[in-house]
C-alpha positions as a printed NumPy array, in Angstrom:
array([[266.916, 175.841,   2.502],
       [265.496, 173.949,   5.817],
       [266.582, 170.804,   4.622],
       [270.541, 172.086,   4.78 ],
       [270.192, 172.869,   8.289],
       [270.534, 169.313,  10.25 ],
       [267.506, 170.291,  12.916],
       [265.384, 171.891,  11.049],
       [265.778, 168.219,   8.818],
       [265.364, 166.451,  11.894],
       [262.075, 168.914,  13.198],
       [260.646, 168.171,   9.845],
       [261.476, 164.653,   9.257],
       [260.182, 164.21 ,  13.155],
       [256.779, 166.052,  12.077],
       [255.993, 163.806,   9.208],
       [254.454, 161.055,  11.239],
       [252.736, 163.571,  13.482],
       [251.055, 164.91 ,  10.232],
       [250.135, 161.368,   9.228],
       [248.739, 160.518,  12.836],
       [246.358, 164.088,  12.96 ],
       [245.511, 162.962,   9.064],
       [244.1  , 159.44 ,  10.336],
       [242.275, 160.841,  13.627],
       [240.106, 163.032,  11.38 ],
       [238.979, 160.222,   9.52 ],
       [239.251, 157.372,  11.943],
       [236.189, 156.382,  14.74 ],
       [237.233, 157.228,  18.396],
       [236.146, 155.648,  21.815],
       [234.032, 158.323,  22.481],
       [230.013, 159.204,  22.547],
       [228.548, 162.526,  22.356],
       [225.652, 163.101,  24.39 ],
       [222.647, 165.573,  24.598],
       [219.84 , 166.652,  27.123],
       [217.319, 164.028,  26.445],
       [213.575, 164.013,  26.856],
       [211.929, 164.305,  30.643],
       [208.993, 162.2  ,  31.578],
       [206.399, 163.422,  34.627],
       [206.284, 160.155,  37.008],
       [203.237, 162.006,  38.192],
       [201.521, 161.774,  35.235],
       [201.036, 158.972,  31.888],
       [203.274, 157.808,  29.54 ],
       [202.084, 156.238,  26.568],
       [198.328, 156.473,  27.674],
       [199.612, 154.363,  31.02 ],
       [200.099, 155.969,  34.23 ],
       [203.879, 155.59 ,  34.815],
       [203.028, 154.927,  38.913],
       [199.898, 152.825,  39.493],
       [199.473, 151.679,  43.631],
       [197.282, 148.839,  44.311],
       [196.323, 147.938,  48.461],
       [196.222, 151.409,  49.684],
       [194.288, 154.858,  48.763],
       [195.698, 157.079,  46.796],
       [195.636, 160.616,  46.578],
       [195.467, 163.192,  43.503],
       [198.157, 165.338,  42.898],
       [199.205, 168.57 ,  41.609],
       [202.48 , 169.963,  40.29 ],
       [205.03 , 167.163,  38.339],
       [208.657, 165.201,  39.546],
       [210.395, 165.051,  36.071],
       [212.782, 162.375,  35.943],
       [215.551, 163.857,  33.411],
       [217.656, 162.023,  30.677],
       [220.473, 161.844,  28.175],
       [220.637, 160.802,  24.525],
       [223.963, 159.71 ,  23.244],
       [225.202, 158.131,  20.213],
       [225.12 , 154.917,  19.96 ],
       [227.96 , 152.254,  21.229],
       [228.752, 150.929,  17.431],
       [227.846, 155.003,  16.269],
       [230.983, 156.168,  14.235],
       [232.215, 159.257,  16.114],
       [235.439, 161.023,  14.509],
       [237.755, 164.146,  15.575],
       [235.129, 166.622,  13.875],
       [232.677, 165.552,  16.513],
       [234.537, 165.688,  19.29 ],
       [236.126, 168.972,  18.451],
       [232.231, 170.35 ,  17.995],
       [231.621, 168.636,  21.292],
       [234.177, 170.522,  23.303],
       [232.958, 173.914,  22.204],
       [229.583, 173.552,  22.672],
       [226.807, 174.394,  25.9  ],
       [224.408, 171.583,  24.873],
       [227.16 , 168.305,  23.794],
       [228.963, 166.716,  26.345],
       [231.884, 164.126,  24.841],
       [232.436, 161.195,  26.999],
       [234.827, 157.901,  26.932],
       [232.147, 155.476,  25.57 ],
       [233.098, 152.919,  28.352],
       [231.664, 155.56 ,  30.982],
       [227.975, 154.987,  28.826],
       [228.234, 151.898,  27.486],
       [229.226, 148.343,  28.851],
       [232.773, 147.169,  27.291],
       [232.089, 144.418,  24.878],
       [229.153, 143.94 ,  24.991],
       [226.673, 144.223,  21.73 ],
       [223.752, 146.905,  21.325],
       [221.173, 144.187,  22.162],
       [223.29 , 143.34 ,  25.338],
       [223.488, 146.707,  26.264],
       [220.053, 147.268,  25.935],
       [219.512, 144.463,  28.332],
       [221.815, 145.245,  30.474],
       [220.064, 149.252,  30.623],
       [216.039, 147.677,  31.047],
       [217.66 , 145.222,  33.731],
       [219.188, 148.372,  35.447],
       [215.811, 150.196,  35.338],
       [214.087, 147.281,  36.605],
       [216.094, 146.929,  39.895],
       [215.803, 150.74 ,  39.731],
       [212.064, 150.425,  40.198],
       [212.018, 148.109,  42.427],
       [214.49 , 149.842,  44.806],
       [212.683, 153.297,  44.57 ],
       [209.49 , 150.986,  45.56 ],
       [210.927, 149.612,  48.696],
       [212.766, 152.799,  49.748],
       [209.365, 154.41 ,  49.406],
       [207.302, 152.088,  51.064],
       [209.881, 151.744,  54.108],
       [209.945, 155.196,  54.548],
       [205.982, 155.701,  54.557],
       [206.099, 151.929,  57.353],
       [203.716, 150.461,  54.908],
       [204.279, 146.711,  54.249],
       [205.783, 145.683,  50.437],
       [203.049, 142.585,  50.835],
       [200.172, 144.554,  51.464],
       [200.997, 147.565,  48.997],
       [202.048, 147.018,  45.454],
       [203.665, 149.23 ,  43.082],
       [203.811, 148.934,  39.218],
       [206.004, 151.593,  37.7  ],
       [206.007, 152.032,  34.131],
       [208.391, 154.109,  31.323],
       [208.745, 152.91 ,  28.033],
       [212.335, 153.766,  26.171],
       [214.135, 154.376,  29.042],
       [216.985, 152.571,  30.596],
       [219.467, 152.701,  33.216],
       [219.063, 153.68 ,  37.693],
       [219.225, 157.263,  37.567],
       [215.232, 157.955,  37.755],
       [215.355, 155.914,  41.31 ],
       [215.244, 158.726,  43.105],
       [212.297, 160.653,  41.289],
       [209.929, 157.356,  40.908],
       [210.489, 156.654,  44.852],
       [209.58 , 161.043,  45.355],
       [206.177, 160.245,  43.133],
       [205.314, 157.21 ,  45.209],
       [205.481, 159.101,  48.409],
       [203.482, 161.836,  46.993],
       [201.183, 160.017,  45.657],
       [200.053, 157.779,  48.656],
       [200.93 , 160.535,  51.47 ],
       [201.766, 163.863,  49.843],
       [204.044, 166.484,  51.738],
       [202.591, 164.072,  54.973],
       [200.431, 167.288,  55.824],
       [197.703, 167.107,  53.579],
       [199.602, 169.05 ,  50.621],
       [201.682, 168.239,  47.629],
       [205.242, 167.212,  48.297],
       [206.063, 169.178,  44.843],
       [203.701, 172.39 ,  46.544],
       [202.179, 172.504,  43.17 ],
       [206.061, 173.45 ,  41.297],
       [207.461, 171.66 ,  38.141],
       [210.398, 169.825,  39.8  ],
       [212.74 , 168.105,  37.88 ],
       [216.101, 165.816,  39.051],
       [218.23 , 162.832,  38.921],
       [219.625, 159.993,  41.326],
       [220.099, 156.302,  42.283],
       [218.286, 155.145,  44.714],
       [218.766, 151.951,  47.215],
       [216.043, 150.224,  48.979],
       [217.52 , 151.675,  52.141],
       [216.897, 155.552,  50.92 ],
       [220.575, 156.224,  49.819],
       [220.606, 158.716,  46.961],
       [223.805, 157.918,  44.198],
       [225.978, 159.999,  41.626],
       [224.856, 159.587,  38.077],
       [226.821, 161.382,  35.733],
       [225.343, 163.949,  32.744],
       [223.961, 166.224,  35.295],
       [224.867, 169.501,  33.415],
       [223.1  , 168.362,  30.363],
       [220.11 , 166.938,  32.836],
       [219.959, 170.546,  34.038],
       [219.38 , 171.628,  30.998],
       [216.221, 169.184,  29.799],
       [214.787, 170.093,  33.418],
       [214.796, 173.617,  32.197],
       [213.651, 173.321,  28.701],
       [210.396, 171.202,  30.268],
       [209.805, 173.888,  32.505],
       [211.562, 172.891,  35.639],
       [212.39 , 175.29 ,  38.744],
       [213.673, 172.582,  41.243],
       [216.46 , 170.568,  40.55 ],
       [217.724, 167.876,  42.733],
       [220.7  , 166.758,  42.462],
       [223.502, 163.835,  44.345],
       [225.417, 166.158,  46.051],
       [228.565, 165.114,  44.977],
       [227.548, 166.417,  41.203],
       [226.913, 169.762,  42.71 ],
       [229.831, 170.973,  40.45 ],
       [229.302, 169.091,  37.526],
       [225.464, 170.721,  37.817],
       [226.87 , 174.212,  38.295],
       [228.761, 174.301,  35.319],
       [226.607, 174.969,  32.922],
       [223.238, 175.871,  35.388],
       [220.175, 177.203,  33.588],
       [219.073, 180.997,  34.501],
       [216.278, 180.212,  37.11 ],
       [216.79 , 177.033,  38.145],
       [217.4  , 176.375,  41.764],
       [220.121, 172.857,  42.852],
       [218.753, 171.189,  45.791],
       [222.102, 168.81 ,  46.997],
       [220.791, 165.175,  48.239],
       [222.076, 161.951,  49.498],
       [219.296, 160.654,  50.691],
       [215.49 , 160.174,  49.887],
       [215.095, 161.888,  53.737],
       [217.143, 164.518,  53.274],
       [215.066, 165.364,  49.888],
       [211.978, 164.942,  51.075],
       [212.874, 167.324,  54.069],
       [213.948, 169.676,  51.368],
       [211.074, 169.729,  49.41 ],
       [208.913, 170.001,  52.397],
       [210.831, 173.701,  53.688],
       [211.045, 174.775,  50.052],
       [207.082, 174.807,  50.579],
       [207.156, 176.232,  54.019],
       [209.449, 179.296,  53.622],
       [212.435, 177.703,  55.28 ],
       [215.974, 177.362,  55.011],
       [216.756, 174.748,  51.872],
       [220.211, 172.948,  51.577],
       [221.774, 175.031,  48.219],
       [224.797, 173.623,  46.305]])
């Protein structure tokens, strides 16, 4: 019967390739990765038996509380991700799908982009060093800073390593803790200048800040959104742009007074 009736022919000859396009999707890989919240590490405290901020050429002081640095863990750039993945993806709290390109370097093989992620950490570290040490006025030739975090690559724990080195060699600058003694988590580039930058993930970060027991989060404030869409119960977004502005934030937290709120 449809095939006597010239557009209904048509609609269903038109379909056919449709059907045949939606047949290899659910087979075939896509450009995409799906990500996860990822483990958090304490720059306050050890990793792997090594204290992940060690300060030589100037006294140190101990601290309480933690700065978690947070992550992501996403499939791999050669990883085989097909429509059934990304459909699961879309519908779920804890997966985030993203264009691989936005994760992973274009072209470039897994031992290049592993490279490319421990090269990214490494200027990371030494950025969060000098923004530290310039804000403190201590002198880069007189104070060194080894930072170590094994299996983790990429910028965004700038911001948190340069927080622990403050706190370490001045606290709160009033004889406290700049974390008052809280588990605070967050995320953020950091220059050698003190500017704070956008990361991406952060609604999955906010979620491995909460699961590792995380009140605090800061966050670049131009992710505020991106961290309010899916915000743990109980955990409170601290906006930033720069390592100032945080550290002025995590000082009234302590004291009671008014804290920049996304």
């Amino acid at each position: 019967m449809l095939t006597r009736h010239p557009r209904l022919r048509n609609l269903a000859i038109g379909a056919a390739p449709v059907v045949a396009l939606l047949a290899v999707a659910c087979f075939a890989p896509l450009p995409f990765v799906v990500a996860q919240p990822g483990p958090t590490a304490d720059v306050l405290g050890n990793d792997e038996g090594k204290p992940v901020i060690t300060i030589s050429g100037a006294p140190t002081r101990p601290t309480s509380g933690q700065l978690r640095m947070t992550t992501i863990v996403a499939t791999g750039p050669t990883a085989d991700v097909g429509i059934d993945d990304v459909v699961d993806g879309w519908f779920r709290t804890d997966r985030a799908v993203m264009p691989r390109d936005s994760v992973y370097p274009v072209g470039g093989s897994e031992k290049e982009i592993s490279e490319h992620n421990q090269a990214q950490m490494k200027q990371s570290q030494d950025a969060a060093s000098v923004a530290a040490l310039g804000y403190l006025g201590l002198s880069p030739d007189k104070v060194k800073v080894d930072l170590h975090l094994a299996d983790v690559g990429g910028p965004s724990a700038g911001l948190l390593f340069t927080l622990g080195i403050i706190d370490k060699l001045n606290g709160n600058g009033s004889g406290g803790d700049l974390t008052g003694g809280r588990t605070i988590a967050g995320t953020g580039t950091i220059t050698g200048g003190g500017n704070v930058g956008e990361v991406g993930g952060v609604a999955l970060k906010t979620k491995a800040a909460a699961r590792d027991g995380a009140t605090v989060f800061l966050v670049p404030k131009g992710e505020c959104s991106d961290a309010h869409s899916e915000l743990p119960k109980g955990l409170r977004l601290i906006p930033v742009t720069t390592l100032k502005g945080a550290v002025s934030a995590l000082q009234a937290l302590q004291k009671g007074d008014p804290v920049p709120s996304c």
